[in-house]
Amino acid sequence: MEKVKIYPAKLAGTVQVPSSKSMGHREIICAGLAGGTSIVDNISMSQDIEATMRVLRAMNVSVDEIPSMIEGRKALQITGTGHPIAAADNVDCGESGSTLRFFIPLGANLGCPLTFIGHGKLVSRPLQAYYDILDKQFVQYFNDNGNLPLTVNGHLMPGKFELPGDVSSQFVSGLLFALPLLKGDSEIIITSPLESASYVDMTLNCLAKYGVKIENVDGAHRHYLVPGKQRFKAQDSKVEGDWSQAAFWTVGGALGAGITASGVDFASLQGDKAVVEIMQRMGADIAQNADSVTVNSSTTQATVIDAS
């Protein structure tokens, strides 16, 4: 077994932040639902992203890797028909909860049986919020005592969709991807305060980029109006950097000898971007540039952090 010896040192230098996996899922799905060809660049490939690519291919979407404009990253050329159809009878979501929950509403609208399978802890991840909706929609589904494999078979009907806010925001995002494609208008009602609202904001932002209009009625993430008969518009896009990854390096720079994290977007809606404001309150020496943040060695002070 090879050994590695680690010597005490202060962190310093420049890092290219990996792209956001959360936004990568959303960009790839929106591109796959569009009619035409899109190129999504700056993808940090992972098993979860590969799972989303597999499910899109099972819905008759062409997904091909092409050279990226960014060293060490991947780009995808994605061609869709504008409306998913079944090209397989089962899809493997790996261990990706985002993939599974984002695609169940789309799978439930294909009009033919589609079986979702998974591995590891994904097999038993809670899906009751969707089961309640499918019951009200009279969409057939079969599962193993609430666990995967899950088979769905039917067509979603436009109307009112209710979800509790204390479940994963992935359920809300899954509906937001599917409902614009229905033949009539729909509403999503959140029956209790929504946790992880920033992730729903990320979904709404990505949908808007691909030409889909959704109204957050009260601005409080409790009521969404989703017009039907919409079409996703193909386009070229670049996945933004991951603020949760950048957070580690910014803190490392303050504790060390200075670090620049490049590839971030200060217009991002990612909740973890709050690390910059928190560190500013703590007195960290921070410099913001167009697509990077530099944090120099700092003497920090105590503060109160709202982790929500």
GROMACS .gro file of C-alpha atoms in nm:
model
  308
    1MET     CA    1   0.000   0.000   0.000
    2GLU     CA    2   0.144   0.335  -0.106
    3LYS     CA    3   0.199   0.583   0.175
    4VAL     CA    4   0.160   0.960   0.161
    5LYS     CA    5   0.340   1.190   0.402
    6ILE     CA    6   0.170   1.522   0.479
    7TYR     CA    7   0.370   1.817   0.610
    8PRO     CA    8   0.224   2.121   0.791
    9ALA     CA    9   0.171   2.411   0.551
   10LYS     CA   10  -0.066   2.698   0.485
   11LEU     CA   11  -0.298   2.662   0.189
   12ALA     CA   12  -0.235   2.908  -0.094
   13GLY     CA   13  -0.297   2.933  -0.467
   14THR     CA   14  -0.573   2.933  -0.728
   15VAL     CA   15  -0.836   2.664  -0.789
   16GLN     CA   16  -1.091   2.621  -1.067
   17VAL     CA   17  -1.415   2.544  -0.884
   18PRO     CA   18  -1.605   2.238  -1.012
   19SER     CA   19  -1.932   2.316  -1.183
   20SER     CA   20  -2.253   2.289  -0.983
   21LYS     CA   21  -2.398   1.938  -0.995
   22SER     CA   22  -2.737   2.081  -0.897
   23MET     CA   23  -2.737   2.321  -1.191
   24GLY     CA   24  -2.586   2.056  -1.417
   25HIS     CA   25  -2.889   1.830  -1.363
   26ARG     CA   26  -3.125   2.120  -1.435
   27GLU     CA   27  -2.944   2.244  -1.746
   28ILE     CA   28  -2.922   1.896  -1.897
   29ILE     CA   29  -3.291   1.821  -1.833
   30CYS     CA   30  -3.411   2.152  -1.977
   31ALA     CA   31  -3.193   2.098  -2.285
   32GLY     CA   32  -3.334   1.745  -2.322
   33LEU     CA   33  -3.693   1.871  -2.305
   34ALA     CA   34  -3.629   2.128  -2.578
   35GLY     CA   35  -3.697   2.078  -2.944
   36GLY     CA   36  -3.365   2.101  -3.126
   37THR     CA   37  -3.000   2.083  -3.032
   38SER     CA   38  -2.839   2.245  -2.729
   39ILE     CA   39  -2.479   2.238  -2.611
   40VAL     CA   40  -2.428   2.239  -2.233
   41ASP     CA   41  -2.066   2.308  -2.141
   42ASN     CA   42  -1.860   2.315  -1.819
   43ILE     CA   43  -1.991   1.989  -1.678
   44SER     CA   44  -1.797   1.822  -1.397
   45MET     CA   45  -1.889   1.464  -1.476
   46SER     CA   46  -2.015   1.243  -1.194
   47GLN     CA   47  -2.217   0.925  -1.152
   48ASP     CA   48  -2.526   1.133  -1.070
   49ILE     CA   49  -2.493   1.338  -1.390
   50GLU     CA   50  -2.441   1.016  -1.587
   51ALA     CA   51  -2.765   0.883  -1.436
   52THR     CA   52  -2.955   1.187  -1.565
   53MET     CA   53  -2.800   1.136  -1.907
   54ARG     CA   54  -2.918   0.771  -1.908
   55VAL     CA   55  -3.276   0.865  -1.824
   56LEU     CA   56  -3.286   1.129  -2.097
   57ARG     CA   57  -3.168   0.871  -2.351
   58ALA     CA   58  -3.445   0.639  -2.232
   59MET     CA   59  -3.686   0.922  -2.319
   60ASN     CA   60  -3.564   0.942  -2.678
   61VAL     CA   61  -3.318   1.228  -2.624
   62SER     CA   62  -2.978   1.216  -2.793
   63VAL     CA   63  -2.696   1.296  -2.547
   64ASP     CA   64  -2.338   1.296  -2.679
   65GLU     CA   65  -2.013   1.404  -2.516
   66ILE     CA   66  -1.816   1.661  -2.717
   67PRO     CA   67  -1.496   1.855  -2.642
   68SER     CA   68  -1.537   2.123  -2.377
   69MET     CA   69  -1.413   2.479  -2.404
   70ILE     CA   70  -1.286   2.443  -2.045
   71GLU     CA   71  -0.990   2.225  -1.956
   72GLY     CA   72  -1.079   1.922  -1.748
   73ARG     CA   73  -1.453   1.953  -1.808
   74LYS     CA   74  -1.708   1.788  -2.035
   75ALA     CA   75  -1.961   1.932  -2.277
   76LEU     CA   76  -2.280   1.762  -2.392
   77GLN     CA   77  -2.459   1.797  -2.723
   78ILE     CA   78  -2.824   1.730  -2.647
   79THR     CA   79  -3.095   1.692  -2.910
   80GLY     CA   80  -3.460   1.650  -2.819
   81THR     CA   81  -3.796   1.650  -2.993
   82GLY     CA   82  -3.967   1.893  -2.756
   83HIS     CA   83  -4.168   1.625  -2.580
   84PRO     CA   84  -4.031   1.308  -2.417
   85ILE     CA   85  -4.145   0.967  -2.539
   86ALA     CA   86  -4.046   0.624  -2.410
   87ALA     CA   87  -3.743   0.467  -2.580
   88ALA     CA   88  -3.695   0.205  -2.307
   89ASP     CA   89  -3.913   0.031  -2.051
   90ASN     CA   90  -3.684   0.087  -1.751
   91VAL     CA   91  -3.434   0.350  -1.639
   92ASP     CA   92  -3.143   0.318  -1.396
   93CYS     CA   93  -3.111   0.622  -1.167
   94GLY     CA   94  -2.800   0.486  -0.995
   95GLU     CA   95  -2.786   0.644  -0.650
   96SER     CA   96  -2.902   0.989  -0.764
   97GLY     CA   97  -3.201   1.123  -0.571
   98SER     CA   98  -3.216   1.429  -0.795
   99THR     CA   99  -3.242   1.213  -1.107
  100LEU     CA  100  -3.519   0.996  -0.963
  101ARG     CA  101  -3.734   1.276  -0.822
  102PHE     CA  102  -3.686   1.508  -1.118
  103PHE     CA  103  -3.798   1.243  -1.369
  104ILE     CA  104  -4.090   1.066  -1.198
  105PRO     CA  105  -4.349   1.328  -1.311
  106LEU     CA  106  -4.210   1.318  -1.666
  107GLY     CA  107  -4.221   0.937  -1.661
  108ALA     CA  108  -4.579   0.947  -1.531
  109ASN     CA  109  -4.681   1.144  -1.840
  110LEU     CA  110  -4.551   0.907  -2.109
  111GLY     CA  111  -4.871   0.705  -2.144
  112CYS     CA  112  -4.688   0.372  -2.118
  113PRO     CA  113  -4.518   0.178  -1.838
  114LEU     CA  114  -4.176   0.304  -1.728
  115THR     CA  115  -3.986   0.144  -1.440
  116PHE     CA  116  -3.737   0.338  -1.227
  117ILE     CA  117  -3.464   0.133  -1.063
  118GLY     CA  118  -3.183   0.245  -0.834
  119HIS     CA  119  -2.907   0.130  -0.607
  120GLY     CA  120  -2.785   0.178  -0.252
  121LYS     CA  121  -2.991   0.404  -0.029
  122LEU     CA  122  -3.185   0.541  -0.327
  123VAL     CA  123  -3.398   0.224  -0.325
  124SER     CA  124  -3.562   0.332   0.002
  125ARG     CA  125  -3.559   0.713  -0.036
  126PRO     CA  126  -3.905   0.855   0.053
  127LEU     CA  127  -4.141   0.911  -0.243
  128GLN     CA  128  -4.475   0.938  -0.061
  129ALA     CA  129  -4.533   1.296  -0.178
  130TYR     CA  130  -4.543   1.168  -0.537
  131TYR     CA  131  -4.756   0.864  -0.449
  132ASP     CA  132  -5.018   1.097  -0.301
  133ILE     CA  133  -5.023   1.301  -0.623
  134LEU     CA  134  -5.039   0.993  -0.848
  135ASP     CA  135  -5.333   0.860  -0.644
  136LYS     CA  136  -5.526   1.184  -0.698
  137GLN     CA  137  -5.432   1.185  -1.067
  138PHE     CA  138  -5.543   0.822  -1.113
  139VAL     CA  139  -5.202   0.740  -1.261
  140GLN     CA  140  -5.112   0.374  -1.218
  141TYR     CA  141  -4.799   0.294  -1.022
  142PHE     CA  142  -4.645  -0.017  -0.868
  143ASN     CA  143  -4.364  -0.033  -0.614
  144ASP     CA  144  -4.202  -0.268  -0.364
  145ASN     CA  145  -4.366  -0.163  -0.035
  146GLY     CA  146  -4.296   0.202  -0.119
  147ASN     CA  147  -3.944   0.131  -0.244
  148LEU     CA  148  -3.785   0.094  -0.585
  149PRO     CA  149  -3.836  -0.046  -0.838
  150LEU     CA  150  -4.122   0.193  -0.918
  151THR     CA  151  -4.332   0.155  -1.231
  152VAL     CA  152  -4.552   0.445  -1.347
  153ASN     CA  153  -4.805   0.430  -1.629
  154GLY     CA  154  -5.040   0.704  -1.741
  155HIS     CA  155  -5.084   1.069  -1.832
  156LEU     CA  156  -5.076   1.358  -1.588
  157MET     CA  157  -5.379   1.584  -1.610
  158PRO     CA  158  -5.345   1.961  -1.564
  159GLY     CA  159  -5.489   2.092  -1.240
  160LYS     CA  160  -5.396   2.158  -0.879
  161PHE     CA  161  -5.094   1.978  -0.730
  162GLU     CA  162  -5.040   2.000  -0.354
  163LEU     CA  163  -4.714   1.927  -0.176
  164PRO     CA  164  -4.601   1.975   0.185
  165GLY     CA  165  -4.309   2.214   0.218
  166ASP     CA  166  -4.117   1.998   0.464
  167VAL     CA  167  -4.024   1.738   0.203
  168SER     CA  168  -3.734   1.769  -0.040
  169SER     CA  169  -3.754   2.058  -0.285
  170GLN     CA  170  -3.675   1.797  -0.552
  171PHE     CA  171  -4.046   1.704  -0.560
  172VAL     CA  172  -4.139   2.064  -0.647
  173SER     CA  173  -3.871   2.083  -0.914
  174GLY     CA  174  -3.988   1.755  -1.067
  175LEU     CA  175  -4.337   1.897  -1.114
  176LEU     CA  176  -4.196   2.223  -1.249
  177PHE     CA  177  -4.019   2.031  -1.528
  178ALA     CA  178  -4.325   1.828  -1.628
  179LEU     CA  179  -4.630   2.053  -1.587
  180PRO     CA  180  -4.542   2.310  -1.858
  181LEU     CA  181  -4.572   2.029  -2.115
  182LEU     CA  182  -4.932   1.942  -2.023
  183LYS     CA  183  -5.226   2.051  -2.239
  184GLY     CA  184  -5.372   2.285  -1.978
  185ASP     CA  185  -5.271   2.517  -1.697
  186SER     CA  186  -5.171   2.389  -1.354
  187GLU     CA  187  -5.105   2.515  -1.003
  188ILE     CA  188  -4.858   2.395  -0.742
  189ILE     CA  189  -4.969   2.465  -0.386
  190ILE     CA  190  -4.713   2.430  -0.106
  191THR     CA  191  -4.914   2.355   0.207
  192SER     CA  192  -4.643   2.444   0.463
  193PRO     CA  193  -4.326   2.658   0.461
  194LEU     CA  194  -4.091   2.537   0.189
  195GLU     CA  195  -3.750   2.411   0.296
  196SER     CA  196  -3.453   2.458   0.062
  197ALA     CA  197  -3.634   2.729  -0.133
  198SER     CA  198  -3.310   2.834  -0.304
  199TYR     CA  199  -3.310   2.504  -0.497
  200VAL     CA  200  -3.656   2.580  -0.635
  201ASP     CA  201  -3.530   2.926  -0.734
  202MET     CA  202  -3.249   2.755  -0.924
  203THR     CA  203  -3.503   2.542  -1.110
  204LEU     CA  204  -3.718   2.844  -1.196
  205ASN     CA  205  -3.412   3.033  -1.319
  206CYS     CA  206  -3.308   2.745  -1.543
  207LEU     CA  207  -3.661   2.702  -1.682
  208ALA     CA  208  -3.674   3.073  -1.766
  209LYS     CA  209  -3.340   3.044  -1.948
  210TYR     CA  210  -3.497   2.776  -2.170
  211GLY     CA  211  -3.808   2.983  -2.239
  212VAL     CA  212  -4.053   2.838  -1.986
  213LYS     CA  213  -4.270   3.081  -1.788
  214ILE     CA  214  -4.384   3.005  -1.433
  215GLU     CA  215  -4.529   3.256  -1.187
  216ASN     CA  216  -4.439   3.249  -0.819
  217VAL     CA  217  -4.769   3.411  -0.722
  218ASP     CA  218  -4.692   3.552  -0.380
  219GLY     CA  219  -4.313   3.549  -0.401
  220ALA     CA  220  -4.310   3.331  -0.090
  221HIS     CA  221  -4.279   2.988  -0.254
  222ARG     CA  222  -4.631   2.885  -0.159
  223HIS     CA  223  -4.820   2.911  -0.489
  224TYR     CA  224  -4.698   2.862  -0.848
  225LEU     CA  225  -4.899   2.910  -1.167
  226VAL     CA  226  -4.776   2.690  -1.452
  227PRO     CA  227  -4.922   2.762  -1.797
  228GLY     CA  228  -4.956   2.452  -2.014
  229LYS     CA  229  -4.869   2.391  -2.380
  230GLN     CA  230  -4.525   2.546  -2.332
  231ARG     CA  231  -4.217   2.448  -2.528
  232PHE     CA  232  -3.860   2.444  -2.404
  233LYS     CA  233  -3.627   2.633  -2.640
  234ALA     CA  234  -3.292   2.481  -2.734
  235GLN     CA  235  -2.984   2.691  -2.667
  236ASP     CA  236  -2.618   2.675  -2.577
  237SER     CA  237  -2.532   2.722  -2.213
  238LYS     CA  238  -2.255   2.689  -1.955
  239VAL     CA  239  -2.309   2.537  -1.611
  240GLU     CA  240  -2.213   2.777  -1.333
  241GLY     CA  241  -1.953   2.699  -1.068
  242ASP     CA  242  -2.049   2.527  -0.744
  243TRP     CA  243  -2.064   2.760  -0.444
  244SER     CA  244  -2.071   2.471  -0.197
  245GLN     CA  245  -1.730   2.366  -0.332
  246ALA     CA  246  -1.604   2.726  -0.338
  247ALA     CA  247  -1.700   2.764   0.029
  248PHE     CA  248  -1.427   2.521   0.139
  249TRP     CA  249  -1.160   2.711  -0.051
  250THR     CA  250  -1.268   3.054   0.069
  251VAL     CA  251  -1.248   2.938   0.430
  252GLY     CA  252  -0.915   2.771   0.352
  253GLY     CA  253  -0.783   3.100   0.217
  254ALA     CA  254  -0.879   3.287   0.534
  255LEU     CA  255  -0.710   3.026   0.752
  256GLY     CA  256  -0.411   2.989   0.520
  257ALA     CA  257  -0.207   3.222   0.300
  258GLY     CA  258  -0.472   3.327   0.050
  259ILE     CA  259  -0.674   3.136  -0.212
  260THR     CA  260  -0.853   3.243  -0.529
  261ALA     CA  261  -1.153   3.033  -0.629
  262SER     CA  262  -1.231   3.092  -0.997
  263GLY     CA  263  -1.531   2.994  -1.205
  264VAL     CA  264  -1.800   3.124  -0.969
  265ASP     CA  265  -2.102   3.340  -1.054
  266PHE     CA  266  -2.203   3.616  -0.812
  267ALA     CA  267  -2.547   3.633  -0.975
  268SER     CA  268  -2.604   3.269  -0.880
  269LEU     CA  269  -2.912   3.172  -0.680
  270GLN     CA  270  -2.727   2.890  -0.503
  271GLY     CA  271  -2.788   2.917  -0.131
  272ASP     CA  272  -2.425   2.838  -0.046
  273LYS     CA  273  -2.317   3.170  -0.197
  274ALA     CA  274  -2.407   3.302   0.151
  275VAL     CA  275  -2.056   3.195   0.260
  276VAL     CA  276  -1.921   3.523   0.117
  277GLU     CA  277  -2.154   3.741   0.323
  278ILE     CA  278  -2.090   3.532   0.636
  279MET     CA  279  -1.714   3.563   0.600
  280GLN     CA  280  -1.742   3.937   0.537
  281ARG     CA  281  -1.927   3.969   0.867
  282MET     CA  282  -1.645   3.776   1.031
  283GLY     CA  283  -1.394   4.029   0.901
  284ALA     CA  284  -1.231   3.814   0.633
  285ASP     CA  285  -1.024   3.992   0.367
  286ILE     CA  286  -1.230   3.916   0.054
  287ALA     CA  287  -1.198   4.051  -0.300
  288GLN     CA  288  -1.468   3.978  -0.559
  289ASN     CA  289  -1.396   3.974  -0.931
  290ALA     CA  290  -1.621   3.901  -1.229
  291ASP     CA  291  -1.590   3.522  -1.201
  292SER     CA  292  -1.370   3.461  -0.897
  293VAL     CA  293  -1.339   3.530  -0.526
  294THR     CA  294  -1.008   3.577  -0.344
  295VAL     CA  295  -0.981   3.536   0.032
  296ASN     CA  296  -0.654   3.635   0.193
  297SER     CA  297  -0.518   3.530   0.530
  298SER     CA  298  -0.748   3.693   0.785
  299THR     CA  299  -0.806   3.743   1.154
  300THR     CA  300  -1.175   3.670   1.198
  301GLN     CA  301  -1.431   3.752   1.465
  302ALA     CA  302  -1.733   3.565   1.597
  303THR     CA  303  -2.072   3.594   1.435
  304VAL     CA  304  -2.411   3.423   1.437
  305ILE     CA  305  -2.477   3.204   1.132
  306ASP     CA  306  -2.827   3.116   1.010
  307ALA     CA  307  -2.760   2.781   0.842
  308SER     CA  308  -3.096   2.779   0.658
   0.00000   0.00000   0.00000
